[in-house]
Amino acid sequence: MENNKEVPTPEEAAAALSEAAAARSALVGAIGAPSGFFVLLGAAIAVHLAAVAAGFARGETVLIACGVVIFLVVAVVLLVRFRRANGVALGAFTSRVVLGTGALASVSYAAGLALAIWAGYAGVTWLIVVASVLGGAGYAVGGLRWLRSYRRRPEVLGQDRPAWEVLLVVAVTGLGLVLLLLQH
Amino acid sequence: MTDLDQHIVAPARLILMTTLTPVTEADFATVRGVLDVSDSVLSKHVGALEDAGYVKRRKGTLSGRRTTWLSLTPQGRRALSVHVAALRELISGVE
């Protein structure tokens, strides 16, 4: 850091901070999800949950793999659309909203998956569908709520989660599914 | 009193860096639109901040067109935080 050579007056400093905050608010205020984003995300999660649950119930790992691939493909497409629409990349959005590390998304996913898998083993097909749809809906709502919170507190919520934290969540989820599969 | 950072003291640079704080990276055209400056003016400020190690530039694409992505470095985030604290000290010293 260089020594003070140029020192603004307090009024200039206040104006500069105010202008900077306004610019940041303008950028954040303009960030939005493309049309149909959360519907597609919720639908992808629902299909994913149903495929994984059906795969467990039938012992078909291909179905489980299809469920994972469907989600990943949709996730990539949604993130590309988000980036194109907003001209920004937002790591916190990727992890919290799309990968579901936000609180409501995580709980909805876990509960939906648990219920759907149980329903699969119990042979209650309609419950697989209900659990998957509810899981997907909760996931999407969680993402929508995060985005609204981000607009109110971008300086806090805009901070990227450490990569290891996101990988840990994905790894634990994957490990849980593998363990479930091995048990049956 | 905390020293002001001469790399950031220009209002346009403070705005530029503050604008980048809530995102991982932003497209050059998007930042230019927010700052409402010309390409050359923005490039000049980005270049100065890049030389200071506060901003990173990366060539990429967006919607099929080549573009430049801008992001704050960890050093830049720390420097901005210190500089903002110094400005607030300056303001509070009068109140």
PDB file of C-alpha atoms in Angstrom:
ATOM      1  CA  MET A   1       0.000   0.000   0.000  1.00  0.00           C
ATOM      2  CA  GLU A   2       1.398   3.435  -0.922  1.00  0.00           C
ATOM      3  CA  ASN A   3       1.683   6.384   1.457  1.00  0.00           C
ATOM      4  CA  ASN A   4      -1.121   8.898   1.452  1.00  0.00           C
ATOM      5  CA  LYS A   5      -0.658  11.221  -1.510  1.00  0.00           C
ATOM      6  CA  GLU A   6      -4.261  11.959  -2.308  1.00  0.00           C
ATOM      7  CA  VAL A   7      -6.694  12.325   0.559  1.00  0.00           C
ATOM      8  CA  PRO A   8     -10.348  12.992  -0.220  1.00  0.00           C
ATOM      9  CA  THR A   9     -12.372  15.257   2.011  1.00  0.00           C
ATOM     10  CA  PRO A  10     -14.894  13.528   4.278  1.00  0.00           C
ATOM     11  CA  GLU A  11     -17.659  14.690   1.961  1.00  0.00           C
ATOM     12  CA  GLU A  12     -15.864  13.243  -1.051  1.00  0.00           C
ATOM     13  CA  ALA A  13     -15.254  10.010   0.831  1.00  0.00           C
ATOM     14  CA  ALA A  14     -18.926   9.725   1.752  1.00  0.00           C
ATOM     15  CA  ALA A  15     -19.974  10.422  -1.818  1.00  0.00           C
ATOM     16  CA  ALA A  16     -17.521   7.851  -3.169  1.00  0.00           C
ATOM     17  CA  LEU A  17     -18.771   5.154  -0.801  1.00  0.00           C
ATOM     18  CA  SER A  18     -22.366   5.980  -1.579  1.00  0.00           C
ATOM     19  CA  GLU A  19     -21.738   5.848  -5.323  1.00  0.00           C
ATOM     20  CA  ALA A  20     -19.878   2.546  -5.023  1.00  0.00           C
ATOM     21  CA  ALA A  21     -22.681   1.009  -2.972  1.00  0.00           C
ATOM     22  CA  ALA A  22     -25.239   2.230  -5.511  1.00  0.00           C
ATOM     23  CA  ALA A  23     -23.295   0.665  -8.386  1.00  0.00           C
ATOM     24  CA  ARG A  24     -23.069  -2.629  -6.553  1.00  0.00           C
ATOM     25  CA  SER A  25     -26.812  -2.497  -5.842  1.00  0.00           C
ATOM     26  CA  ALA A  26     -27.484  -1.788  -9.511  1.00  0.00           C
ATOM     27  CA  LEU A  27     -25.499  -4.850 -10.584  1.00  0.00           C
ATOM     28  CA  VAL A  28     -27.046  -7.114  -7.964  1.00  0.00           C
ATOM     29  CA  GLY A  29     -30.545  -5.782  -8.602  1.00  0.00           C
ATOM     30  CA  ALA A  30     -30.218  -6.672 -12.271  1.00  0.00           C
ATOM     31  CA  ILE A  31     -29.164 -10.257 -11.557  1.00  0.00           C
ATOM     32  CA  GLY A  32     -32.060 -12.608 -12.016  1.00  0.00           C
ATOM     33  CA  ALA A  33     -32.836 -16.150 -12.978  1.00  0.00           C
ATOM     34  CA  PRO A  34     -33.848 -16.639 -16.642  1.00  0.00           C
ATOM     35  CA  SER A  35     -37.495 -17.466 -17.237  1.00  0.00           C
ATOM     36  CA  GLY A  36     -38.456 -20.970 -16.214  1.00  0.00           C
ATOM     37  CA  PHE A  37     -35.176 -21.463 -14.357  1.00  0.00           C
ATOM     38  CA  PHE A  38     -36.589 -22.655 -11.060  1.00  0.00           C
ATOM     39  CA  VAL A  39     -39.333 -24.728 -12.692  1.00  0.00           C
ATOM     40  CA  LEU A  40     -36.696 -26.558 -14.747  1.00  0.00           C
ATOM     41  CA  LEU A  41     -34.449 -26.971 -11.724  1.00  0.00           C
ATOM     42  CA  GLY A  42     -37.286 -28.367  -9.629  1.00  0.00           C
ATOM     43  CA  ALA A  43     -38.358 -30.680 -12.455  1.00  0.00           C
ATOM     44  CA  ALA A  44     -34.796 -31.942 -12.968  1.00  0.00           C
ATOM     45  CA  ILE A  45     -34.475 -32.727  -9.274  1.00  0.00           C
ATOM     46  CA  ALA A  46     -37.857 -34.479  -9.267  1.00  0.00           C
ATOM     47  CA  VAL A  47     -36.884 -36.652 -12.243  1.00  0.00           C
ATOM     48  CA  HIS A  48     -33.490 -37.297 -10.624  1.00  0.00           C
ATOM     49  CA  LEU A  49     -35.086 -38.374  -7.336  1.00  0.00           C
ATOM     50  CA  ALA A  50     -37.628 -40.615  -9.067  1.00  0.00           C
ATOM     51  CA  ALA A  51     -34.958 -42.256 -11.237  1.00  0.00           C
ATOM     52  CA  VAL A  52     -32.635 -42.840  -8.285  1.00  0.00           C
ATOM     53  CA  ALA A  53     -35.452 -44.240  -6.129  1.00  0.00           C
ATOM     54  CA  ALA A  54     -36.668 -46.517  -8.910  1.00  0.00           C
ATOM     55  CA  GLY A  55     -33.107 -47.612  -9.544  1.00  0.00           C
ATOM     56  CA  PHE A  56     -32.635 -48.587  -5.911  1.00  0.00           C
ATOM     57  CA  ALA A  57     -35.971 -50.403  -5.753  1.00  0.00           C
ATOM     58  CA  ARG A  58     -35.229 -52.423  -8.893  1.00  0.00           C
ATOM     59  CA  GLY A  59     -31.516 -52.792  -8.242  1.00  0.00           C
ATOM     60  CA  GLU A  60     -30.788 -51.123 -11.565  1.00  0.00           C
ATOM     61  CA  THR A  61     -27.672 -48.984 -11.281  1.00  0.00           C
ATOM     62  CA  VAL A  62     -28.196 -47.716 -14.835  1.00  0.00           C
ATOM     63  CA  LEU A  63     -31.381 -45.978 -13.674  1.00  0.00           C
ATOM     64  CA  ILE A  64     -29.492 -44.409 -10.779  1.00  0.00           C
ATOM     65  CA  ALA A  65     -26.745 -43.263 -13.136  1.00  0.00           C
ATOM     66  CA  CYS A  66     -29.354 -41.835 -15.532  1.00  0.00           C
ATOM     67  CA  GLY A  67     -30.875 -39.901 -12.645  1.00  0.00           C
ATOM     68  CA  VAL A  68     -27.500 -38.365 -11.839  1.00  0.00           C
ATOM     69  CA  VAL A  69     -26.685 -37.589 -15.467  1.00  0.00           C
ATOM     70  CA  ILE A  70     -30.060 -35.932 -16.065  1.00  0.00           C
ATOM     71  CA  PHE A  71     -29.477 -33.618 -13.135  1.00  0.00           C
ATOM     72  CA  LEU A  72     -25.912 -32.770 -14.179  1.00  0.00           C
ATOM     73  CA  VAL A  73     -26.892 -31.986 -17.767  1.00  0.00           C
ATOM     74  CA  VAL A  74     -29.764 -29.744 -16.684  1.00  0.00           C
ATOM     75  CA  ALA A  75     -27.535 -28.069 -14.077  1.00  0.00           C
ATOM     76  CA  VAL A  76     -24.913 -27.179 -16.682  1.00  0.00           C
ATOM     77  CA  VAL A  77     -27.539 -25.850 -19.098  1.00  0.00           C
ATOM     78  CA  LEU A  78     -29.134 -23.736 -16.365  1.00  0.00           C
ATOM     79  CA  LEU A  79     -25.803 -22.277 -15.271  1.00  0.00           C
ATOM     80  CA  VAL A  80     -24.870 -21.391 -18.857  1.00  0.00           C
ATOM     81  CA  ARG A  81     -28.246 -19.685 -19.293  1.00  0.00           C
ATOM     82  CA  PHE A  82     -27.760 -17.790 -16.029  1.00  0.00           C
ATOM     83  CA  ARG A  83     -24.319 -16.615 -17.081  1.00  0.00           C
ATOM     84  CA  ARG A  84     -25.571 -15.499 -20.509  1.00  0.00           C
ATOM     85  CA  ALA A  85     -28.563 -13.684 -19.072  1.00  0.00           C
ATOM     86  CA  ASN A  86     -26.626 -11.802 -16.398  1.00  0.00           C
ATOM     87  CA  GLY A  87     -23.062 -11.451 -17.651  1.00  0.00           C
ATOM     88  CA  VAL A  88     -21.776 -12.685 -14.305  1.00  0.00           C
ATOM     89  CA  ALA A  89     -20.632 -15.911 -12.746  1.00  0.00           C
ATOM     90  CA  LEU A  90     -21.766 -16.395  -9.180  1.00  0.00           C
ATOM     91  CA  GLY A  91     -20.088 -19.278  -7.379  1.00  0.00           C
ATOM     92  CA  ALA A  92     -22.358 -18.978  -4.374  1.00  0.00           C
ATOM     93  CA  PHE A  93     -25.399 -19.330  -6.672  1.00  0.00           C
ATOM     94  CA  THR A  94     -23.896 -22.448  -8.234  1.00  0.00           C
ATOM     95  CA  SER A  95     -23.327 -24.140  -4.898  1.00  0.00           C
ATOM     96  CA  ARG A  96     -26.346 -22.911  -2.943  1.00  0.00           C
ATOM     97  CA  VAL A  97     -29.016 -22.959  -5.630  1.00  0.00           C
ATOM     98  CA  VAL A  98     -28.004 -25.389  -8.361  1.00  0.00           C
ATOM     99  CA  LEU A  99     -26.028 -27.887  -6.269  1.00  0.00           C
ATOM    100  CA  GLY A 100     -28.469 -27.474  -3.404  1.00  0.00           C
ATOM    101  CA  THR A 101     -26.106 -26.774  -0.538  1.00  0.00           C
ATOM    102  CA  GLY A 102     -28.529 -24.164   0.799  1.00  0.00           C
ATOM    103  CA  ALA A 103     -30.501 -25.239   3.863  1.00  0.00           C
ATOM    104  CA  LEU A 104     -33.969 -25.709   2.370  1.00  0.00           C
ATOM    105  CA  ALA A 105     -32.630 -27.316  -0.804  1.00  0.00           C
ATOM    106  CA  SER A 106     -30.518 -29.794   1.178  1.00  0.00           C
ATOM    107  CA  VAL A 107     -33.352 -30.767   3.496  1.00  0.00           C
ATOM    108  CA  SER A 108     -35.857 -31.055   0.636  1.00  0.00           C
ATOM    109  CA  TYR A 109     -33.480 -33.201  -1.364  1.00  0.00           C
ATOM    110  CA  ALA A 110     -32.618 -35.491   1.537  1.00  0.00           C
ATOM    111  CA  ALA A 111     -36.224 -35.890   2.683  1.00  0.00           C
ATOM    112  CA  GLY A 112     -37.517 -36.372  -0.852  1.00  0.00           C
ATOM    113  CA  LEU A 113     -34.834 -38.934  -1.633  1.00  0.00           C
ATOM    114  CA  ALA A 114     -35.332 -40.856   1.612  1.00  0.00           C
ATOM    115  CA  LEU A 115     -39.105 -41.015   1.150  1.00  0.00           C
ATOM    116  CA  ALA A 116     -38.857 -41.878  -2.550  1.00  0.00           C
ATOM    117  CA  ILE A 117     -36.391 -44.708  -1.910  1.00  0.00           C
ATOM    118  CA  TRP A 118     -38.524 -46.060   0.919  1.00  0.00           C
ATOM    119  CA  ALA A 119     -41.578 -45.882  -1.348  1.00  0.00           C
ATOM    120  CA  GLY A 120     -39.632 -47.678  -4.046  1.00  0.00           C
ATOM    121  CA  TYR A 121     -38.733 -50.560  -1.750  1.00  0.00           C
ATOM    122  CA  ALA A 122     -42.301 -50.618  -0.430  1.00  0.00           C
ATOM    123  CA  GLY A 123     -43.654 -50.762  -3.986  1.00  0.00           C
ATOM    124  CA  VAL A 124     -45.786 -47.619  -3.522  1.00  0.00           C
ATOM    125  CA  THR A 125     -45.277 -46.037  -6.905  1.00  0.00           C
ATOM    126  CA  TRP A 126     -47.534 -43.020  -6.405  1.00  0.00           C
ATOM    127  CA  LEU A 127     -45.534 -42.113  -3.300  1.00  0.00           C
ATOM    128  CA  ILE A 128     -42.285 -42.141  -5.305  1.00  0.00           C
ATOM    129  CA  VAL A 129     -43.839 -39.544  -7.587  1.00  0.00           C
ATOM    130  CA  VAL A 130     -45.185 -37.427  -4.723  1.00  0.00           C
ATOM    131  CA  ALA A 131     -41.896 -37.544  -2.793  1.00  0.00           C
ATOM    132  CA  SER A 132     -39.913 -36.660  -5.905  1.00  0.00           C
ATOM    133  CA  VAL A 133     -42.161 -33.766  -6.848  1.00  0.00           C
ATOM    134  CA  LEU A 134     -42.140 -32.384  -3.318  1.00  0.00           C
ATOM    135  CA  GLY A 135     -38.384 -32.793  -3.084  1.00  0.00           C
ATOM    136  CA  GLY A 136     -37.948 -30.965  -6.372  1.00  0.00           C
ATOM    137  CA  ALA A 137     -40.348 -28.213  -5.381  1.00  0.00           C
ATOM    138  CA  GLY A 138     -38.622 -27.648  -2.036  1.00  0.00           C
ATOM    139  CA  TYR A 139     -35.244 -27.581  -3.787  1.00  0.00           C
ATOM    140  CA  ALA A 140     -36.456 -24.940  -6.240  1.00  0.00           C
ATOM    141  CA  VAL A 141     -38.119 -22.830  -3.562  1.00  0.00           C
ATOM    142  CA  GLY A 142     -34.913 -22.966  -1.533  1.00  0.00           C
ATOM    143  CA  GLY A 143     -33.014 -21.616  -4.510  1.00  0.00           C
ATOM    144  CA  LEU A 144     -35.538 -18.862  -5.108  1.00  0.00           C
ATOM    145  CA  ARG A 145     -35.346 -17.811  -1.466  1.00  0.00           C
ATOM    146  CA  TRP A 146     -31.554 -17.764  -1.589  1.00  0.00           C
ATOM    147  CA  LEU A 147     -31.576 -15.487  -4.616  1.00  0.00           C
ATOM    148  CA  ARG A 148     -33.932 -13.059  -2.882  1.00  0.00           C
ATOM    149  CA  SER A 149     -31.720 -13.079   0.224  1.00  0.00           C
ATOM    150  CA  TYR A 150     -28.645 -12.508  -1.936  1.00  0.00           C
ATOM    151  CA  ARG A 151     -30.192  -9.353  -3.420  1.00  0.00           C
ATOM    152  CA  ARG A 152     -30.675  -7.989   0.120  1.00  0.00           C
ATOM    153  CA  ARG A 153     -27.195  -8.953   1.391  1.00  0.00           C
ATOM    154  CA  PRO A 154     -24.903  -9.501  -1.586  1.00  0.00           C
ATOM    155  CA  GLU A 155     -21.732  -8.632   0.305  1.00  0.00           C
ATOM    156  CA  VAL A 156     -22.367 -11.574   2.659  1.00  0.00           C
ATOM    157  CA  LEU A 157     -24.140 -14.153   0.497  1.00  0.00           C
ATOM    158  CA  GLY A 158     -22.058 -13.468  -2.599  1.00  0.00           C
ATOM    159  CA  GLN A 159     -18.991 -15.001  -1.011  1.00  0.00           C
ATOM    160  CA  ASP A 160     -18.106 -18.268  -2.716  1.00  0.00           C
ATOM    161  CA  ARG A 161     -18.175 -21.340  -0.548  1.00  0.00           C
ATOM    162  CA  PRO A 162     -14.823 -23.070  -0.416  1.00  0.00           C
ATOM    163  CA  ALA A 163     -14.569 -25.717  -3.098  1.00  0.00           C
ATOM    164  CA  TRP A 164     -13.804 -28.383  -0.518  1.00  0.00           C
ATOM    165  CA  GLU A 165     -17.073 -27.672   1.256  1.00  0.00           C
ATOM    166  CA  VAL A 166     -19.124 -28.165  -1.910  1.00  0.00           C
ATOM    167  CA  LEU A 167     -17.176 -31.306  -2.814  1.00  0.00           C
ATOM    168  CA  LEU A 168     -17.754 -32.647   0.682  1.00  0.00           C
ATOM    169  CA  VAL A 169     -21.528 -32.267   0.350  1.00  0.00           C
ATOM    170  CA  VAL A 170     -21.504 -33.963  -3.045  1.00  0.00           C
ATOM    171  CA  ALA A 171     -19.197 -36.732  -1.778  1.00  0.00           C
ATOM    172  CA  VAL A 172     -21.317 -37.430   1.308  1.00  0.00           C
ATOM    173  CA  THR A 173     -24.463 -37.593  -0.825  1.00  0.00           C
ATOM    174  CA  GLY A 174     -22.790 -39.915  -3.281  1.00  0.00           C
ATOM    175  CA  LEU A 175     -21.389 -42.098  -0.511  1.00  0.00           C
ATOM    176  CA  GLY A 176     -24.819 -42.368   1.078  1.00  0.00           C
ATOM    177  CA  LEU A 177     -26.305 -43.556  -2.187  1.00  0.00           C
ATOM    178  CA  VAL A 178     -23.510 -46.079  -2.718  1.00  0.00           C
ATOM    179  CA  LEU A 179     -23.921 -47.459   0.803  1.00  0.00           C
ATOM    180  CA  LEU A 180     -27.664 -47.809   0.277  1.00  0.00           C
ATOM    181  CA  LEU A 181     -27.044 -49.619  -2.972  1.00  0.00           C
ATOM    182  CA  LEU A 182     -24.531 -52.006  -1.419  1.00  0.00           C
ATOM    183  CA  GLN A 183     -26.931 -52.880   1.384  1.00  0.00           C
ATOM    184  CA  HIS A 184     -29.422 -54.133  -1.129  1.00  0.00           C
TER     185      HIS A 184
ATOM    186  CA  MET B   1      -5.536   6.464  10.990  1.00  0.00           C
ATOM    187  CA  THR B   2      -5.564   3.665   8.421  1.00  0.00           C
ATOM    188  CA  ASP B   3      -3.845   4.612   5.176  1.00  0.00           C
ATOM    189  CA  LEU B   4      -5.933   5.070   2.075  1.00  0.00           C
ATOM    190  CA  ASP B   5      -4.921   2.845  -0.807  1.00  0.00           C
ATOM    191  CA  GLN B   6      -3.748   5.036  -3.661  1.00  0.00           C
ATOM    192  CA  HIS B   7      -4.600   2.310  -6.164  1.00  0.00           C
ATOM    193  CA  ILE B   8      -8.265   2.572  -5.176  1.00  0.00           C
ATOM    194  CA  VAL B   9      -8.642   6.215  -4.170  1.00  0.00           C
ATOM    195  CA  ALA B  10      -9.955   7.219  -7.615  1.00  0.00           C
ATOM    196  CA  PRO B  11     -13.763   6.978  -7.336  1.00  0.00           C
ATOM    197  CA  ALA B  12     -14.087   4.967 -10.564  1.00  0.00           C
ATOM    198  CA  ARG B  13     -11.716   2.322  -9.211  1.00  0.00           C
ATOM    199  CA  LEU B  14     -13.535   2.148  -5.902  1.00  0.00           C
ATOM    200  CA  ILE B  15     -16.800   1.678  -7.791  1.00  0.00           C
ATOM    201  CA  LEU B  16     -15.234  -0.935 -10.066  1.00  0.00           C
ATOM    202  CA  MET B  17     -13.888  -2.996  -7.204  1.00  0.00           C
ATOM    203  CA  THR B  18     -17.039  -2.649  -5.114  1.00  0.00           C
ATOM    204  CA  THR B  19     -19.108  -3.762  -8.095  1.00  0.00           C
ATOM    205  CA  LEU B  20     -17.063  -6.955  -8.333  1.00  0.00           C
ATOM    206  CA  THR B  21     -17.433  -7.899  -4.671  1.00  0.00           C
ATOM    207  CA  PRO B  22     -20.780  -9.728  -4.868  1.00  0.00           C
ATOM    208  CA  VAL B  23     -19.868 -11.929  -7.853  1.00  0.00           C
ATOM    209  CA  THR B  24     -17.208 -14.478  -8.725  1.00  0.00           C
ATOM    210  CA  GLU B  25     -16.520 -12.709 -12.014  1.00  0.00           C
ATOM    211  CA  ALA B  26     -18.292 -10.314 -14.336  1.00  0.00           C
ATOM    212  CA  ASP B  27     -18.225  -9.761 -18.054  1.00  0.00           C
ATOM    213  CA  PHE B  28     -16.401  -6.594 -19.185  1.00  0.00           C
ATOM    214  CA  ALA B  29     -19.487  -5.222 -20.941  1.00  0.00           C
ATOM    215  CA  THR B  30     -21.637  -5.792 -17.854  1.00  0.00           C
ATOM    216  CA  VAL B  31     -19.192  -3.863 -15.657  1.00  0.00           C
ATOM    217  CA  ARG B  32     -18.909  -1.122 -18.256  1.00  0.00           C
ATOM    218  CA  GLY B  33     -22.685  -0.771 -18.253  1.00  0.00           C
ATOM    219  CA  VAL B  34     -22.796  -0.424 -14.484  1.00  0.00           C
ATOM    220  CA  LEU B  35     -19.970   2.128 -14.380  1.00  0.00           C
ATOM    221  CA  ASP B  36     -21.300   3.928 -17.462  1.00  0.00           C
ATOM    222  CA  VAL B  37     -17.839   4.552 -18.903  1.00  0.00           C
ATOM    223  CA  SER B  38     -16.209   3.850 -22.239  1.00  0.00           C
ATOM    224  CA  ASP B  39     -14.227   0.700 -23.034  1.00  0.00           C
ATOM    225  CA  SER B  40     -10.947   2.599 -22.969  1.00  0.00           C
ATOM    226  CA  VAL B  41     -11.615   4.230 -19.600  1.00  0.00           C
ATOM    227  CA  LEU B  42     -12.604   0.918 -18.041  1.00  0.00           C
ATOM    228  CA  SER B  43      -9.607  -0.841 -19.579  1.00  0.00           C
ATOM    229  CA  LYS B  44      -7.309   1.781 -18.124  1.00  0.00           C
ATOM    230  CA  HIS B  45      -8.676   1.336 -14.622  1.00  0.00           C
ATOM    231  CA  VAL B  46      -8.708  -2.450 -14.912  1.00  0.00           C
ATOM    232  CA  GLY B  47      -5.108  -2.363 -16.117  1.00  0.00           C
ATOM    233  CA  ALA B  48      -3.993  -0.282 -13.145  1.00  0.00           C
ATOM    234  CA  LEU B  49      -5.788  -2.541 -10.674  1.00  0.00           C
ATOM    235  CA  GLU B  50      -4.429  -5.598 -12.412  1.00  0.00           C
ATOM    236  CA  ASP B  51      -0.904  -4.250 -12.065  1.00  0.00           C
ATOM    237  CA  ALA B  52      -1.570  -3.736  -8.368  1.00  0.00           C
ATOM    238  CA  GLY B  53      -2.694  -7.359  -8.125  1.00  0.00           C
ATOM    239  CA  TYR B  54      -6.244  -6.447  -7.154  1.00  0.00           C
ATOM    240  CA  VAL B  55      -8.162  -7.485 -10.251  1.00  0.00           C
ATOM    241  CA  LYS B  56      -7.745 -10.440 -12.562  1.00  0.00           C
ATOM    242  CA  ARG B  57      -8.619 -10.507 -16.258  1.00  0.00           C
ATOM    243  CA  ARG B  58      -9.383 -13.653 -18.161  1.00  0.00           C
ATOM    244  CA  LYS B  59     -10.316 -14.107 -21.802  1.00  0.00           C
ATOM    245  CA  GLY B  60     -13.431 -16.128 -22.362  1.00  0.00           C
ATOM    246  CA  THR B  61     -16.674 -16.244 -24.268  1.00  0.00           C
ATOM    247  CA  LEU B  62     -20.221 -15.214 -23.574  1.00  0.00           C
ATOM    248  CA  SER B  63     -23.090 -16.088 -25.890  1.00  0.00           C
ATOM    249  CA  GLY B  64     -20.584 -17.118 -28.522  1.00  0.00           C
ATOM    250  CA  ARG B  65     -18.659 -13.856 -28.533  1.00  0.00           C
ATOM    251  CA  ARG B  66     -15.217 -13.321 -27.128  1.00  0.00           C
ATOM    252  CA  THR B  67     -15.143 -11.288 -23.966  1.00  0.00           C
ATOM    253  CA  THR B  68     -13.042 -10.515 -20.916  1.00  0.00           C
ATOM    254  CA  TRP B  69     -14.068 -11.696 -17.483  1.00  0.00           C
ATOM    255  CA  LEU B  70     -13.102  -9.558 -14.503  1.00  0.00           C
ATOM    256  CA  SER B  71     -12.762 -10.699 -10.920  1.00  0.00           C
ATOM    257  CA  LEU B  72     -11.305  -9.487  -7.662  1.00  0.00           C
ATOM    258  CA  THR B  73      -8.254 -11.299  -6.335  1.00  0.00           C
ATOM    259  CA  PRO B  74      -8.139 -12.225  -2.620  1.00  0.00           C
ATOM    260  CA  GLN B  75      -5.526  -9.483  -2.243  1.00  0.00           C
ATOM    261  CA  GLY B  76      -7.899  -7.063  -3.937  1.00  0.00           C
ATOM    262  CA  ARG B  77     -10.771  -7.967  -1.597  1.00  0.00           C
ATOM    263  CA  ARG B  78      -8.534  -7.391   1.422  1.00  0.00           C
ATOM    264  CA  ALA B  79      -7.227  -4.094   0.048  1.00  0.00           C
ATOM    265  CA  LEU B  80     -10.754  -2.899  -0.695  1.00  0.00           C
ATOM    266  CA  SER B  81     -11.884  -3.790   2.808  1.00  0.00           C
ATOM    267  CA  VAL B  82      -9.000  -1.835   4.343  1.00  0.00           C
ATOM    268  CA  HIS B  83      -9.556   1.125   2.036  1.00  0.00           C
ATOM    269  CA  VAL B  84     -13.291   1.282   2.812  1.00  0.00           C
ATOM    270  CA  ALA B  85     -12.488   1.159   6.531  1.00  0.00           C
ATOM    271  CA  ALA B  86     -10.083   4.060   6.024  1.00  0.00           C
ATOM    272  CA  LEU B  87     -12.737   6.070   4.196  1.00  0.00           C
ATOM    273  CA  ARG B  88     -15.216   5.430   6.997  1.00  0.00           C
ATOM    274  CA  GLU B  89     -12.624   6.533   9.520  1.00  0.00           C
ATOM    275  CA  LEU B  90     -12.193   9.713   7.526  1.00  0.00           C
ATOM    276  CA  ILE B  91     -15.940  10.311   7.542  1.00  0.00           C
ATOM    277  CA  SER B  92     -16.415   9.469  11.215  1.00  0.00           C
ATOM    278  CA  GLY B  93     -13.566  11.745  12.163  1.00  0.00           C
ATOM    279  CA  VAL B  94     -15.758  14.664  11.172  1.00  0.00           C
ATOM    280  CA  GLU B  95     -19.044  13.439  12.699  1.00  0.00           C
TER     281      GLU B  95
END
